[in-house]
């Protein structure tokens, strides 16, 4: 049994996430966690809400709520939606937790002790009318690169160029709209990433099995242009983790907080500690996942995220870990994703364009979305959600191939042989051929899942469903029963066992449908089908079953047209 640590990029607290956010980190991480649990491994699957920084403060101000109250409420909203999408986190934490306060301050203190923190006097924009410095997203202006007039102080949403607030043309306060701004000096802490470049480069070079997307982004940030840069880790904000060296004050840093991108990844560790706290366990329970001197040396650590998060997880967070000089676990495999675009354009949180998690669940259950998103995951290039493709995938894959098989088999079996598996007949050449085919396909499916080749794994799973349908069409028990009822009983007995195998294999993708299949078969035996022959005989003659409701319904053309119109513009 292996020990598998999985973290999904933690979502910003400011609002409900769209389907592009979901498929870029949390959903594929859940798929991998479910698969590894099914294989019998010990899994720790961690996520949290990212609650600090300007996005949180601005969203709270827009909602006219204190930031602490806003974050607490939105954490519950995001947790509820994660549960509704069946994301099987072992713990869904909060970056504002006291555990993260202590750990972030601890890392900062260790980095300072080791000479990796510099105090830098820099120039920042100060709003005279607001009487405060305006970091990052507190400033809006015209992008010097593309001319977009609503660029933020950290990045232009239009051309994606990273910016400093002082780069903006005609800057204005995002709080008040005031242009009564001036540049003032303020002191901040910088993580001396350039001093860690050789260690980071050697570590990245050792990851020869990483996806090309991950490695190419990491090396681009490491070497392109001026190469790796020192990075500010503090901000002039009220909401955040106070700047301290461990538990000691940091002279000259009074009133400042750590920058969100410094404390957010540390929350992976902190959330695991929160998991232990919630269960009344001691520190050894979480340290065995994160400290290589306390049991984590045999852990394999996987991270899942969109490509925009890769630089921080291949450079900044590892720099924090390496610079601390302590035996913390570094990521072993970083699975990154391209973008999911929306119906001829882009998902846009600010414009409300696309389908958001709460809206998706108001239309159809989670499994419909899970299947489409995972089977179209943007692994090697950007992919696009279109309503036509979604409708076709649901109707053909889920309703016609899987759902139809389950319905046909259970209804026919009950009508001809009652509510238990029939005992007659024995397996013949067709059954033996199917067992051999499925045995090989299941091994291929396992390998693809273990390699996190998500689209290929989904295609293999669908091929396994198709193989069952092709067998039924060829065996034709509805015809055979008229002339050879014993033979028909053997076909039905295998087909009902096949439904159980499909439930187990499909559970990582479509857990609710898988549970419905298992409930119909009146079994809780989720043992992975290592031996296809034994698995297709697991439910014996006389074992009871029931006919489930249709697993999946088809999407009509009228529904598709209505949804396409409804989600084309401003979110209501």
XYZ file of C-alpha atoms in Angstrom:
572
model
C 0.000 0.000 0.000
C 1.410 3.362 -1.076
C 0.894 6.651 0.716
C -0.408 9.347 -1.628
C -0.600 13.054 -0.728
C -2.744 15.127 -3.100
C -3.287 18.882 -3.044
C -5.497 20.882 -5.343
C -4.801 24.566 -6.012
C -6.797 26.456 -3.426
C -9.538 28.679 -4.903
C -9.842 32.371 -4.126
C -12.596 33.178 -1.678
C -14.063 35.942 -3.884
C -17.124 34.300 -5.370
C -18.328 31.063 -6.898
C -15.996 29.369 -9.368
C -16.838 28.479 -12.964
C -16.395 25.105 -14.656
C -13.017 26.135 -16.065
C -11.717 26.628 -12.519
C -13.178 23.285 -11.463
C -11.581 21.196 -14.226
C -8.239 22.968 -13.838
C -7.489 21.595 -10.379
C -10.077 20.256 -7.936
C -11.965 17.822 -10.173
C -8.992 15.937 -11.676
C -7.401 15.832 -8.222
C -10.589 14.222 -6.908
C -10.533 11.677 -9.744
C -6.976 10.700 -8.816
C -7.775 10.551 -5.089
C -10.790 8.311 -5.657
C -8.810 6.007 -7.950
C -5.959 5.601 -5.466
C -8.350 4.880 -2.608
C -10.037 2.260 -4.804
C -6.632 0.677 -5.423
C -6.170 0.331 -1.663
C -3.645 3.123 -1.109
C -3.621 5.488 1.866
C -4.647 8.898 0.540
C -4.584 12.395 2.035
C -6.477 14.813 -0.243
C -6.259 18.445 0.835
C -7.752 21.720 -0.350
C -8.831 25.030 1.220
C -10.117 28.492 0.467
C -7.548 31.210 -0.260
C -8.798 34.031 1.933
C -6.167 36.758 1.994
C -5.064 39.466 -0.410
C -6.852 42.194 -2.276
C -9.453 39.944 -3.990
C -10.911 39.068 -0.588
C -10.949 42.664 0.662
C -12.476 44.054 -2.533
C -15.137 41.346 -2.688
C -16.038 41.929 0.953
C -16.289 45.690 0.363
C -18.536 45.102 -2.649
C -20.741 42.845 -0.506
C -20.731 45.535 2.229
C -19.516 43.031 4.821
C -16.520 42.862 7.158
C -13.865 40.772 5.417
C -13.794 38.174 8.221
C -17.554 37.616 7.930
C -17.459 37.545 4.131
C -14.674 34.938 4.098
C -16.420 32.729 6.647
C -19.649 32.802 4.631
C -17.969 32.175 1.280
C -15.944 29.326 2.711
C -19.201 27.597 3.584
C -20.581 28.307 0.096
C -17.508 26.857 -1.599
C -17.481 23.857 0.749
C -21.138 23.152 0.006
C -20.521 23.309 -3.746
C -17.445 21.079 -3.438
C -19.551 18.542 -1.543
C -22.297 18.785 -4.171
C -19.765 18.028 -6.928
C -18.655 15.062 -4.802
C -15.134 16.370 -4.292
C -13.808 13.920 -1.718
C -11.415 16.135 0.229
C -10.098 14.673 3.457
C -10.109 18.262 4.654
C -11.203 21.555 3.115
C -9.419 24.199 5.137
C -9.039 27.964 5.362
C -5.865 29.941 4.744
C -6.970 32.340 7.501
C -6.672 29.551 10.101
C -4.445 29.933 13.113
C -2.489 26.925 11.896
C -1.584 28.840 8.733
C -0.735 31.962 10.730
C 1.761 30.006 12.813
C 3.285 28.038 9.945
C 3.649 31.075 7.669
C 5.360 33.041 10.430
C 7.543 30.006 11.152
C 8.711 29.728 7.536
C 9.411 33.471 7.349
C 11.531 33.246 10.486
C 13.545 30.304 9.156
C 14.092 32.015 5.802
C 15.339 35.111 7.611
C 17.692 33.033 9.787
C 19.154 31.458 6.647
C 19.709 34.757 4.875
C 16.938 34.410 2.301
C 14.895 37.460 3.316
C 15.834 40.997 2.285
C 14.268 44.235 3.528
C 13.684 46.441 0.495
C 12.677 50.083 0.370
C 10.386 50.405 -2.631
C 8.036 52.921 -4.177
C 4.309 52.251 -4.141
C 1.216 54.186 -5.041
C -0.490 55.900 -2.115
C -4.078 57.181 -2.283
C -4.373 60.459 -0.481
C -8.180 60.319 -0.450
C -8.219 56.735 0.887
C -5.235 57.424 3.190
C -3.557 54.121 2.359
C -1.126 52.377 0.055
C -2.760 50.662 -2.907
C -1.143 47.295 -3.635
C -2.012 45.066 -6.577
C -5.717 44.932 -7.344
C -6.485 48.074 -5.390
C -5.360 49.966 -8.482
C -6.981 50.015 -11.915
C -5.675 51.732 -15.013
C -4.639 51.389 -18.643
C -2.340 48.531 -19.567
C 0.932 49.811 -21.080
C 1.133 46.667 -23.206
C -2.285 46.443 -24.897
C -4.149 49.603 -23.926
C -6.928 47.822 -21.998
C -8.442 50.469 -19.714
C -9.532 48.127 -16.891
C -6.166 46.479 -16.188
C -5.437 45.601 -12.574
C -2.257 46.476 -10.728
C -1.000 42.887 -10.763
C -2.030 41.644 -14.208
C -3.917 42.741 -17.298
C -6.941 40.460 -17.732
C -7.031 41.294 -21.458
C -3.479 40.415 -22.554
C -2.416 38.512 -19.363
C 0.810 40.553 -19.007
C 2.009 40.675 -15.405
C 2.273 44.221 -14.118
C 3.358 46.299 -11.173
C 0.898 48.971 -10.003
C 3.356 51.687 -11.019
C 3.265 50.384 -14.623
C -0.361 51.448 -15.144
C -1.245 54.515 -17.205
C -3.840 56.834 -15.656
C -4.091 54.771 -12.453
C -7.052 55.131 -10.093
C -8.073 53.651 -6.766
C -10.191 50.524 -7.040
C -11.732 51.465 -3.688
C -12.911 55.006 -4.320
C -12.068 55.676 -7.963
C -9.851 58.541 -6.837
C -7.009 59.668 -9.081
C -5.490 61.710 -6.263
C -2.511 59.402 -6.025
C 1.188 59.786 -5.369
C 4.215 57.532 -5.168
C 5.639 57.052 -1.673
C 8.341 54.886 -0.179
C 7.509 51.838 1.955
C 9.602 48.967 3.248
C 8.800 45.343 2.377
C 10.280 41.894 2.766
C 11.512 40.033 -0.309
C 12.191 36.332 -0.691
C 15.658 36.084 -2.249
C 14.698 33.564 -4.891
C 17.737 34.328 -7.033
C 19.971 32.993 -4.255
C 18.084 29.693 -4.498
C 18.172 29.433 -8.288
C 20.763 26.643 -8.473
C 18.844 24.498 -5.977
C 15.552 25.136 -7.751
C 17.019 24.403 -11.163
C 18.589 21.125 -9.998
C 15.305 20.089 -8.397
C 13.245 20.921 -11.516
C 15.768 19.121 -13.758
C 15.362 15.994 -11.615
C 11.631 15.838 -12.456
C 11.992 14.045 -15.766
C 8.474 12.579 -15.622
C 6.622 15.875 -15.244
C 4.176 16.938 -17.981
C 5.811 19.052 -20.682
C 3.440 21.910 -19.832
C 4.660 21.998 -16.224
C 8.366 21.794 -17.025
C 8.255 24.320 -19.859
C 6.528 26.937 -17.700
C 8.909 26.366 -14.788
C 12.016 26.689 -16.970
C 10.631 29.726 -18.777
C 10.191 31.562 -15.483
C 13.536 30.323 -14.263
C 15.597 31.515 -17.229
C 13.726 33.784 -19.660
C 14.407 37.508 -19.745
C 16.167 38.469 -16.545
C 15.534 35.039 -15.078
C 14.304 34.246 -11.597
C 13.582 37.386 -9.573
C 13.414 38.086 -5.873
C 9.774 38.404 -4.878
C 7.970 40.612 -2.374
C 6.230 38.615 0.347
C 4.570 41.419 2.344
C 1.871 44.001 1.679
C 0.410 47.117 3.272
C -2.971 45.579 4.074
C -5.089 45.124 7.172
C -6.390 41.635 6.349
C -3.863 38.832 6.364
C -1.239 37.089 8.467
C 0.727 39.635 10.544
C 4.417 39.808 9.702
C 6.446 38.095 12.419
C 9.646 36.068 12.725
C 8.146 32.929 14.183
C 6.370 34.224 17.286
C 8.568 37.322 17.575
C 7.798 40.851 16.281
C 9.560 41.936 13.084
C 10.930 45.436 13.655
C 9.877 47.866 10.936
C 7.104 45.568 9.663
C 4.401 46.669 12.062
C 0.939 46.839 10.464
C 1.974 44.767 7.451
C 0.822 41.282 6.434
C 2.350 38.505 4.391
C 1.523 38.520 0.698
C -1.187 36.039 -0.222
C 1.085 34.095 -2.601
C 3.511 33.476 0.240
C 0.973 32.144 2.712
C -1.483 30.366 0.345
C 0.668 27.306 -0.557
C 1.721 26.934 3.077
C -1.978 26.315 3.748
C -1.583 22.875 2.144
C 0.500 21.943 5.184
C -1.671 23.941 7.580
C -4.874 22.346 6.268
C -3.424 18.904 6.966
C -2.745 20.087 10.516
C -6.359 21.360 10.632
C -7.436 17.862 9.563
C -5.569 16.390 12.538
C -6.973 19.016 14.921
C -10.541 18.305 13.784
C -10.051 14.628 14.675
C -8.344 15.196 17.998
C -5.034 13.845 16.696
C -1.571 15.032 17.693
C 0.974 16.719 15.446
C 2.552 13.399 14.500
C -0.614 12.578 12.519
C -0.064 15.392 10.019
C 3.711 15.587 10.208
C 3.943 12.033 8.804
C 2.574 13.521 5.571
C 4.830 16.579 5.423
C 8.058 16.058 7.397
C 10.526 13.676 5.792
C 12.176 13.156 9.188
C 8.857 12.065 10.670
C 7.504 9.574 8.164
C 6.889 11.547 4.963
C 9.925 10.157 3.153
C 7.755 7.348 1.763
C 4.921 9.694 0.679
C 4.397 10.469 -3.013
C 3.090 14.034 -3.307
C 0.944 15.163 -6.265
C -0.208 18.726 -6.987
C -3.002 19.664 -9.411
C -3.447 23.178 -10.855
C -4.058 25.379 -13.857
C -1.038 26.540 -15.829
C -1.255 30.070 -14.393
C -0.402 28.657 -10.948
C 2.622 26.645 -12.083
C 5.294 29.361 -11.561
C 4.406 29.783 -7.902
C 4.369 26.025 -7.232
C 7.569 25.217 -9.112
C 9.551 28.257 -7.915
C 8.158 30.368 -5.075
C 6.704 27.648 -2.820
C 9.675 25.301 -3.347
C 11.967 28.269 -2.632
C 10.179 28.678 0.704
C 10.592 24.978 1.493
C 14.223 24.739 0.374
C 15.192 28.039 1.956
C 13.824 26.992 5.343
C 16.542 24.346 5.582
C 14.037 21.993 7.215
C 13.018 18.506 6.033
C 9.648 19.371 4.491
C 8.135 17.307 1.694
C 8.490 18.725 -1.829
C 6.082 17.851 -4.617
C 6.944 14.743 -6.611
C 4.568 15.240 -9.549
C 2.834 18.432 -10.617
C -0.109 17.900 -12.976
C -0.920 21.162 -14.734
C -3.775 22.015 -17.069
C -4.376 24.404 -19.915
C -7.520 26.537 -20.043
C -11.069 25.448 -20.696
C -12.684 28.049 -22.948
C -16.396 28.647 -23.223
C -18.578 28.417 -26.320
C -16.467 30.441 -28.752
C -14.874 32.722 -26.153
C -13.652 32.576 -22.576
C -15.167 31.950 -19.195
C -15.226 35.275 -17.361
C -15.894 35.662 -13.659
C -16.034 39.450 -13.939
C -18.483 39.372 -16.858
C -20.491 36.391 -15.599
C -19.939 34.589 -18.895
C -20.088 30.808 -18.781
C -21.457 28.243 -16.356
C -20.632 28.570 -12.662
C -20.673 25.675 -10.213
C -23.968 26.571 -8.536
C -25.677 27.169 -11.874
C -24.422 23.880 -13.286
C -25.959 21.942 -10.401
C -29.273 23.766 -10.804
C -29.526 22.311 -14.334
C -28.190 18.760 -14.015
C -26.650 16.502 -11.321
C -22.918 16.508 -10.710
C -22.115 13.319 -12.649
C -23.166 14.855 -15.989
C -20.657 17.679 -15.503
C -17.949 15.476 -14.002
C -18.028 13.146 -16.999
C -17.901 15.860 -19.644
C -15.244 17.951 -17.903
C -12.926 15.040 -17.174
C -13.364 13.372 -20.564
C -12.509 16.743 -22.180
C -9.855 17.852 -19.663
C -7.480 20.473 -21.181
C -4.327 18.430 -20.675
C -2.203 18.961 -23.793
C -3.876 22.142 -25.084
C -6.733 24.476 -24.320
C -10.135 22.846 -24.829
C -13.563 24.358 -25.342
C -16.924 23.768 -23.757
C -19.766 23.952 -26.258
C -23.359 23.086 -25.515
C -23.579 20.908 -28.619
C -20.608 18.818 -27.509
C -21.925 18.597 -23.952
C -25.332 17.408 -25.174
C -23.783 14.827 -27.505
C -21.446 13.469 -24.822
C -24.188 13.135 -22.209
C -26.665 11.573 -24.629
C -24.262 9.144 -26.283
C -21.769 8.207 -23.570
C -23.867 8.353 -20.425
C -27.452 7.735 -21.566
C -27.008 5.498 -24.637
C -23.933 3.467 -23.715
C -23.848 3.083 -19.914
C -27.374 3.982 -18.830
C -29.027 1.938 -21.535
C -27.016 -1.170 -20.680
C -27.959 -0.982 -16.994
C -31.630 -0.415 -17.815
C -31.874 -3.162 -20.445
C -30.121 -5.805 -18.361
C -31.985 -5.228 -15.091
C -35.416 -4.901 -16.695
C -34.960 -7.986 -18.870
C -33.548 -10.023 -15.997
C -36.439 -9.173 -13.717
C -39.078 -9.791 -16.376
C -37.719 -13.241 -17.290
C -36.058 -14.567 -14.136
C -37.345 -12.557 -11.146
C -35.449 -10.449 -8.627
C -32.403 -12.678 -8.132
C -29.499 -13.684 -10.343
C -30.479 -16.795 -12.320
C -28.557 -20.025 -11.753
C -28.813 -21.800 -15.103
C -26.166 -22.358 -17.737
C -22.418 -21.833 -17.801
C -20.118 -19.373 -19.509
C -19.338 -20.161 -23.126
C -16.875 -18.820 -25.733
C -18.527 -15.371 -25.913
C -18.277 -14.896 -22.145
C -14.689 -16.159 -22.029
C -13.742 -13.743 -24.832
C -15.393 -10.825 -23.030
C -13.605 -11.674 -19.787
C -10.237 -11.722 -21.580
C -10.965 -8.443 -23.357
C -12.101 -6.716 -20.176
C -9.124 -8.037 -18.228
C -6.723 -6.410 -20.696
C -8.736 -3.201 -20.893
C -8.943 -2.850 -17.120
C -5.140 -3.102 -16.879
C -4.830 -0.382 -19.549
C -7.359 1.759 -17.684
C -5.454 1.341 -14.412
C -2.190 2.357 -16.077
C -3.717 5.488 -17.616
C -5.288 6.502 -14.323
C -2.023 5.957 -12.447
C -0.227 8.105 -15.053
C -2.952 10.785 -14.727
C -3.742 10.589 -18.445
C -7.287 11.703 -17.810
C -8.770 11.986 -21.292
C -7.215 8.687 -22.359
C -8.501 7.029 -19.181
C -12.015 8.338 -19.877
C -11.821 7.004 -23.446
C -10.698 3.597 -22.148
C -13.540 3.537 -19.616
C -16.036 4.319 -22.359
C -14.512 1.530 -24.467
C -15.076 -0.841 -21.544
C -18.752 0.208 -21.451
C -18.987 -0.276 -25.225
C -17.476 -3.778 -24.983
C -20.337 -4.786 -22.686
C -22.919 -3.417 -25.074
C -21.334 -5.216 -28.018
C -21.329 -8.465 -26.052
C -25.050 -8.100 -25.233
C -25.895 -7.328 -28.837
C -24.050 -10.429 -30.007
C -25.264 -12.710 -27.201
C -28.868 -11.420 -27.561
C -30.398 -12.982 -24.427
C -33.844 -11.589 -25.353
C -33.749 -13.864 -28.400
C -31.872 -16.807 -26.886
C -34.337 -17.066 -23.968
C -36.973 -18.337 -26.387
C -34.945 -21.362 -27.482
C -32.283 -21.867 -24.794
C -33.353 -20.389 -21.419
C -30.331 -21.941 -19.642
C -27.973 -20.070 -21.967
C -29.947 -16.850 -21.450
C -29.576 -17.226 -17.684
C -25.784 -17.448 -17.984
C -25.718 -14.316 -20.157
C -27.876 -12.396 -17.676
C -25.820 -13.552 -14.691
C -22.648 -12.284 -16.331
C -24.341 -9.032 -17.418
C -25.522 -8.248 -13.883
C -22.003 -8.878 -12.600
C -20.757 -6.636 -15.381
C -22.844 -3.773 -13.979
C -21.047 -4.137 -10.646
C -17.660 -4.041 -12.374
C -18.747 -0.936 -14.275
C -19.811 0.721 -11.026
C -16.393 0.156 -9.460
C -14.430 1.289 -12.529
C -16.690 4.312 -13.112
C -16.835 5.565 -9.515
C -13.866 7.958 -9.809
C -15.611 9.707 -12.725
C -19.311 9.405 -11.842
C -19.606 8.459 -8.145
C -23.358 8.992 -7.762
C -24.257 6.785 -10.731
C -21.789 4.186 -9.475
C -23.507 4.140 -6.090
C -26.915 3.812 -7.784
C -25.660 0.764 -9.683
C -24.276 -0.838 -6.535
C -27.485 -0.142 -4.609
C -29.520 -1.767 -7.385
C -27.283 -4.821 -7.150
C -27.690 -4.887 -3.357
C -23.970 -5.115 -2.703
C -21.338 -3.026 -0.973
C -18.402 -4.995 -2.352
C -16.274 -2.311 -3.991
C -13.200 -4.541 -4.390
C -11.244 -3.469 -7.446
C -11.515 -6.066 -10.279
C -7.920 -7.266 -10.289
C -9.109 -10.579 -11.720
C -11.784 -10.016 -14.369
C -12.899 -13.636 -14.317
C -13.466 -13.626 -10.565
C -15.067 -10.159 -10.659
C -17.614 -11.265 -13.255
C -18.623 -14.138 -10.962
C -18.633 -12.155 -7.701
C -22.432 -11.968 -7.403
C -23.648 -15.568 -7.173
C -26.862 -17.130 -8.391
C -29.685 -16.227 -6.032
C -28.250 -12.823 -5.154
C -30.961 -10.189 -5.215
C -31.114 -7.083 -7.371
C -33.522 -4.291 -8.273
C -34.175 -2.122 -11.315
C -32.786 1.394 -10.756
C -34.249 4.599 -12.075
C -32.663 5.674 -15.347
C -29.051 6.535 -14.564
C -28.939 9.421 -17.039
C -31.569 11.302 -18.995
C -30.979 12.795 -22.396
C -30.648 16.536 -23.001
C -33.185 17.878 -25.477
C -32.412 20.350 -28.241
C -34.763 22.845 -26.594
C -32.902 22.634 -23.274
C -29.556 23.008 -24.995
C -30.695 26.153 -26.838
C -32.164 27.634 -23.659
C -28.993 27.054 -21.629
C -26.767 28.395 -24.377
C -28.734 31.634 -24.341
C -29.004 31.839 -20.570
C -25.263 31.610 -19.927
C -23.959 33.810 -22.710
C -23.638 37.075 -20.804
C -23.945 38.829 -17.488
C -24.666 36.502 -14.578
C -28.046 37.247 -13.006
